[in-house]
Each structure stands twice: as structure tokens, then as C-alpha cells.
mmCIF file with all atom_site columns, C-alpha atoms in Angstrom:
data_model
loop_
_atom_site.group_PDB
_atom_site.id
_atom_site.type_symbol
_atom_site.label_atom_id
_atom_site.label_alt_id
_atom_site.label_comp_id
_atom_site.label_asym_id
_atom_site.label_entity_id
_atom_site.label_seq_id
_atom_site.pdbx_PDB_ins_code
_atom_site.Cartn_x
_atom_site.Cartn_y
_atom_site.Cartn_z
_atom_site.occupancy
_atom_site.B_iso_or_equiv
_atom_site.pdbx_formal_charge
_atom_site.auth_seq_id
_atom_site.auth_comp_id
_atom_site.auth_asym_id
_atom_site.auth_atom_id
_atom_site.pdbx_PDB_model_num
ATOM 1  C CA . MET N 1 1  ? -23.466 33.081 -0.546  1.00 44.00 ? 228 MET N CA 1
ATOM 2  C CA . PHE N 1 2  ? -22.651 30.145 1.951   1.00 51.00 ? 229 PHE N CA 1
ATOM 3  C CA . ASP N 1 3  ? -19.885 30.137 4.509   1.00 59.00 ? 230 ASP N CA 1
ATOM 4  C CA . LYS N 1 4  ? -17.911 26.906 4.887   1.00 62.00 ? 231 LYS N CA 1
ATOM 5  C CA . GLY N 1 5  ? -20.101 25.473 7.606   1.00 64.00 ? 232 GLY N CA 1
ATOM 6  C CA . SER N 1 6  ? -23.383 25.910 6.001   1.00 75.00 ? 233 SER N CA 1
ATOM 7  C CA . PHE N 1 7  ? -22.176 24.735 2.671   1.00 78.00 ? 234 PHE N CA 1
ATOM 8  C CA . HIS N 1 8  ? -20.953 21.483 4.312   1.00 76.00 ? 235 HIS N CA 1
ATOM 9  C CA . TRP N 1 9  ? -24.370 21.136 6.032   1.00 81.00 ? 236 TRP N CA 1
ATOM 10 C CA . TYR N 1 10 ? -26.219 21.405 2.662   1.00 85.00 ? 237 TYR N CA 1
ATOM 11 C CA . VAL N 1 11 ? -23.869 19.092 0.949   1.00 83.00 ? 238 VAL N CA 1
ATOM 12 C CA . GLN N 1 12 ? -24.347 16.436 3.573   1.00 87.00 ? 239 GLN N CA 1
ATOM 13 C CA . ARG N 1 13 ? -28.110 16.742 3.515   1.00 90.00 ? 240 ARG N CA 1
ATOM 14 C CA . PHE N 1 14 ? -28.300 16.878 -0.281  1.00 91.00 ? 241 PHE N CA 1
ATOM 15 C CA . THR N 1 15 ? -26.079 13.680 -0.576  1.00 90.00 ? 242 THR N CA 1
ATOM 16 C CA . ALA N 1 16 ? -27.984 11.894 2.210   1.00 92.00 ? 243 ALA N CA 1
ATOM 17 C CA . ILE N 1 17 ? -31.176 12.444 0.318   1.00 94.00 ? 244 ILE N CA 1
ATOM 18 C CA . THR N 1 18 ? -29.709 11.403 -2.925  1.00 92.00 ? 245 THR N CA 1
ATOM 19 C CA . LEU N 1 19 ? -28.232 8.313  -1.402  1.00 91.00 ? 246 LEU N CA 1
ATOM 20 C CA . PHE N 1 20 ? -31.538 7.392  0.137   1.00 93.00 ? 247 PHE N CA 1
ATOM 21 C CA . LEU N 1 21 ? -33.269 7.772  -3.165  1.00 89.00 ? 248 LEU N CA 1
ATOM 22 C CA . ILE N 1 22 ? -30.495 5.811  -5.143  1.00 86.00 ? 249 ILE N CA 1
ATOM 23 C CA . PHE N 1 23 ? -30.526 3.004  -2.670  1.00 85.00 ? 250 PHE N CA 1
ATOM 24 C CA . SER N 1 24 ? -34.212 2.709  -2.438  1.00 86.00 ? 251 SER N CA 1
ATOM 25 C CA . SER N 1 25 ? -34.624 2.643  -6.109  1.00 83.00 ? 252 SER N CA 1
ATOM 26 C CA . LEU N 1 26 ? -31.881 -0.134 -6.256  1.00 79.00 ? 253 LEU N CA 1
ATOM 27 C CA . ILE N 1 27 ? -34.005 -2.281 -3.829  1.00 80.00 ? 254 ILE N CA 1
ATOM 28 C CA . PHE N 1 28 ? -37.420 -1.586 -5.218  1.00 81.00 ? 255 PHE N CA 1
ATOM 29 C CA . PHE N 1 29 ? -36.736 -1.832 -8.932  1.00 78.00 ? 256 PHE N CA 1
ATOM 30 C CA . SER N 1 30 ? -33.939 -4.501 -8.814  1.00 70.00 ? 257 SER N CA 1
ATOM 31 C CA . SER N 1 31 ? -32.161 -3.103 -11.758 1.00 69.00 ? 258 SER N CA 1
ATOM 32 C CA . ILE N 1 32 ? -28.462 -2.942 -11.039 1.00 72.00 ? 259 ILE N CA 1
ATOM 33 C CA . ASN N 1 33 ? -26.643 -0.898 -13.704 1.00 76.00 ? 260 ASN N CA 1
ATOM 34 C CA . ILE N 1 34 ? -22.909 -0.170 -13.438 1.00 76.00 ? 261 ILE N CA 1
ATOM 35 C CA . PHE N 1 35 ? -23.400 3.573  -14.080 1.00 77.00 ? 262 PHE N CA 1
ATOM 36 C CA . PHE N 1 36 ? -26.195 3.683  -11.395 1.00 80.00 ? 263 PHE N CA 1
ATOM 37 C CA . VAL N 1 37 ? -23.832 1.870  -8.999  1.00 81.00 ? 264 VAL N CA 1
ATOM 38 C CA . SER N 1 38 ? -20.866 4.183  -9.903  1.00 80.00 ? 265 SER N CA 1
ATOM 39 C CA . PHE N 1 39 ? -23.063 7.233  -9.384  1.00 84.00 ? 266 PHE N CA 1
ATOM 40 C CA . PHE N 1 40 ? -24.102 5.768  -5.959  1.00 85.00 ? 267 PHE N CA 1
ATOM 41 C CA . LEU N 1 41 ? -20.374 5.373  -5.145  1.00 85.00 ? 268 LEU N CA 1
ATOM 42 C CA . ILE N 1 42 ? -19.353 8.845  -6.090  1.00 86.00 ? 269 ILE N CA 1
ATOM 43 C CA . VAL N 1 43 ? -22.322 10.452 -4.229  1.00 89.00 ? 270 VAL N CA 1
ATOM 44 C CA . LEU N 1 44 ? -21.347 8.270  -1.254  1.00 90.00 ? 271 LEU N CA 1
ATOM 45 C CA . LEU N 1 45 ? -17.729 9.499  -1.501  1.00 88.00 ? 272 LEU N CA 1
ATOM 46 C CA . PHE N 1 46 ? -18.816 13.153 -1.482  1.00 86.00 ? 273 PHE N CA 1
ATOM 47 C CA . HIS N 1 47 ? -20.977 12.405 1.491   1.00 90.00 ? 274 HIS N CA 1
ATOM 48 C CA . ILE N 1 48 ? -18.019 10.766 3.431   1.00 89.00 ? 275 ILE N CA 1
ATOM 49 C CA . GLU N 1 49 ? -15.758 13.645 2.512   1.00 87.00 ? 276 GLU N CA 1
ATOM 50 C CA . ALA N 1 50 ? -18.124 16.316 3.778   1.00 86.00 ? 277 ALA N CA 1
ATOM 51 C CA . GLY N 1 51 ? -18.489 14.450 7.021   1.00 87.00 ? 278 GLY N CA 1
ATOM 52 C CA . ILE N 1 52 ? -14.811 13.858 7.492   1.00 88.00 ? 279 ILE N CA 1
ATOM 53 C CA . GLU N 1 53 ? -14.051 17.645 6.677   1.00 86.00 ? 280 GLU N CA 1
ATOM 54 C CA . THR N 1 54 ? -16.687 18.674 9.255   1.00 84.00 ? 281 THR N CA 1
ATOM 55 C CA . PHE N 1 55 ? -14.948 16.513 11.844  1.00 86.00 ? 282 PHE N CA 1
ATOM 56 C CA . ILE N 1 56 ? -11.477 17.812 10.872  1.00 87.00 ? 283 ILE N CA 1
ATOM 57 C CA . TYR N 1 57 ? -12.749 21.611 11.089  1.00 84.00 ? 284 TYR N CA 1
ATOM 58 C CA . ASP N 1 58 ? -14.396 20.919 14.347  1.00 84.00 ? 285 ASP N CA 1
ATOM 59 C CA . TYR N 1 59 ? -11.624 18.995 16.217  1.00 88.00 ? 286 TYR N CA 1
ATOM 60 C CA . MET N 1 60 ? -8.392  20.030 14.751  1.00 86.00 ? 287 MET N CA 1
ATOM 61 C CA . HIS N 1 61 ? -6.879  23.412 15.484  1.00 86.00 ? 288 HIS N CA 1
ATOM 62 C CA . ASP N 1 62 ? -3.358  23.325 14.576  1.00 89.00 ? 289 ASP N CA 1
ATOM 63 C CA . PRO N 1 63 ? -2.898  24.900 11.126  1.00 89.00 ? 290 PRO N CA 1
ATOM 64 C CA . PHE N 1 64 ? -0.213  22.419 10.072  1.00 93.00 ? 291 PHE N CA 1
ATOM 65 C CA . SER N 1 65 ? -2.512  19.540 11.100  1.00 90.00 ? 292 SER N CA 1
ATOM 66 C CA . LEU N 1 66 ? -5.464  21.048 9.162   1.00 89.00 ? 293 LEU N CA 1
ATOM 67 C CA . PHE N 1 67 ? -3.247  21.434 6.007   1.00 91.00 ? 294 PHE N CA 1
ATOM 68 C CA . VAL N 1 68 ? -1.918  17.803 6.192   1.00 93.00 ? 295 VAL N CA 1
ATOM 69 C CA . SER N 1 69 ? -5.463  16.427 6.725   1.00 91.00 ? 296 SER N CA 1
ATOM 70 C CA . GLU N 1 70 ? -7.024  18.290 3.941   1.00 90.00 ? 297 GLU N CA 1
ATOM 71 C CA . VAL N 1 71 ? -4.304  17.279 1.447   1.00 93.00 ? 298 VAL N CA 1
ATOM 72 C CA . LEU N 1 72 ? -4.593  13.689 2.658   1.00 93.00 ? 299 LEU N CA 1
ATOM 73 C CA . LEU N 1 73 ? -8.290  13.620 2.331   1.00 90.00 ? 300 LEU N CA 1
ATOM 74 C CA . ASP N 1 74 ? -8.223  15.273 -1.108  1.00 90.00 ? 301 ASP N CA 1
ATOM 75 C CA . LEU N 1 75 ? -5.821  12.657 -2.234  1.00 93.00 ? 302 LEU N CA 1
ATOM 76 C CA . LEU N 1 76 ? -8.139  9.967  -0.898  1.00 90.00 ? 303 LEU N CA 1
ATOM 77 C CA . VAL N 1 77 ? -11.014 11.569 -2.883  1.00 88.00 ? 304 VAL N CA 1
ATOM 78 C CA . ILE N 1 78 ? -8.960  11.656 -6.021  1.00 90.00 ? 305 ILE N CA 1
ATOM 79 C CA . PHE N 1 79 ? -7.905  8.112  -5.761  1.00 91.00 ? 306 PHE N CA 1
ATOM 80 C CA . SER N 1 80 ? -11.393 6.919  -4.950  1.00 87.00 ? 307 SER N CA 1
ATOM 81 C CA . ILE N 1 81 ? -13.043 8.689  -7.942  1.00 86.00 ? 308 ILE N CA 1
ATOM 82 C CA . LYS N 1 82 ? -10.172 7.270  -10.189 1.00 88.00 ? 309 LYS N CA 1
ATOM 83 C CA . SER N 1 83 ? -11.013 3.835  -9.024  1.00 86.00 ? 310 SER N CA 1
ATOM 84 C CA . VAL N 1 84 ? -14.674 4.259  -9.603  1.00 81.00 ? 311 VAL N CA 1
ATOM 85 C CA . PHE N 1 85 ? -13.987 5.441  -13.216 1.00 83.00 ? 312 PHE N CA 1
ATOM 86 C CA . LEU N 1 86 ? -11.655 2.425  -13.808 1.00 85.00 ? 313 LEU N CA 1
ATOM 87 C CA . LEU N 1 87 ? -14.301 0.203  -12.539 1.00 79.00 ? 314 LEU N CA 1
ATOM 88 C CA . ILE N 1 88 ? -16.668 1.618  -15.074 1.00 78.00 ? 315 ILE N CA 1
ATOM 89 C CA . ILE N 1 89 ? -14.183 1.230  -17.924 1.00 81.00 ? 316 ILE N CA 1
ATOM 90 C CA . PHE N 1 90 ? -13.178 -2.309 -17.131 1.00 80.00 ? 317 PHE N CA 1
ATOM 91 C CA . LEU N 1 91 ? -16.612 -3.752 -16.352 1.00 70.00 ? 318 LEU N CA 1
#
């Protein structure tokens, strides 16, 4: 249905709108819940990942560099999601 470029475009727009709604509700309602903040962090992480992947695909052309960058980015995302879930458990 989507090619890789348009999928990243939709992911970036969806996560940007979601981040705006979450952040504005945090400001206006002043209710800071750990699950709400963790959802914000996870959506922020996916927004950052989509942006970095777009940068990688646009400016890196060597296949080995692309592979290493994708693997390192995936490891960063896995580590970050693990950290958010540990934050939920221990707080």
C-alpha cells in the first residue's frame, strides 16, 4: 500500500500530531500520570526514529553504511523502549 518514503511521511505526521495533543493535554490539564508520560516518550521515540531513518536513507548511499546505521538505530530503539518500561515498573 505504501512505499517506504510515504510510510515514513505518514508516521512522522501522525506522531507529530499525537505528540502535540499529548503535550497540550499535559499542559492544560496538569495531570501527570506515569503511563501518560511513558506513552509520550514512546511516541516521541518513534517520531525520532522515523526522522533519523529518513535522514539515513536520504544521505547514506553505501549499502554497508546503511546496514550498520539501521542496526544501530534499531538497537537504540530497543534499548530506549526497554528503559521506558523499566521506568514504568520501578516508579
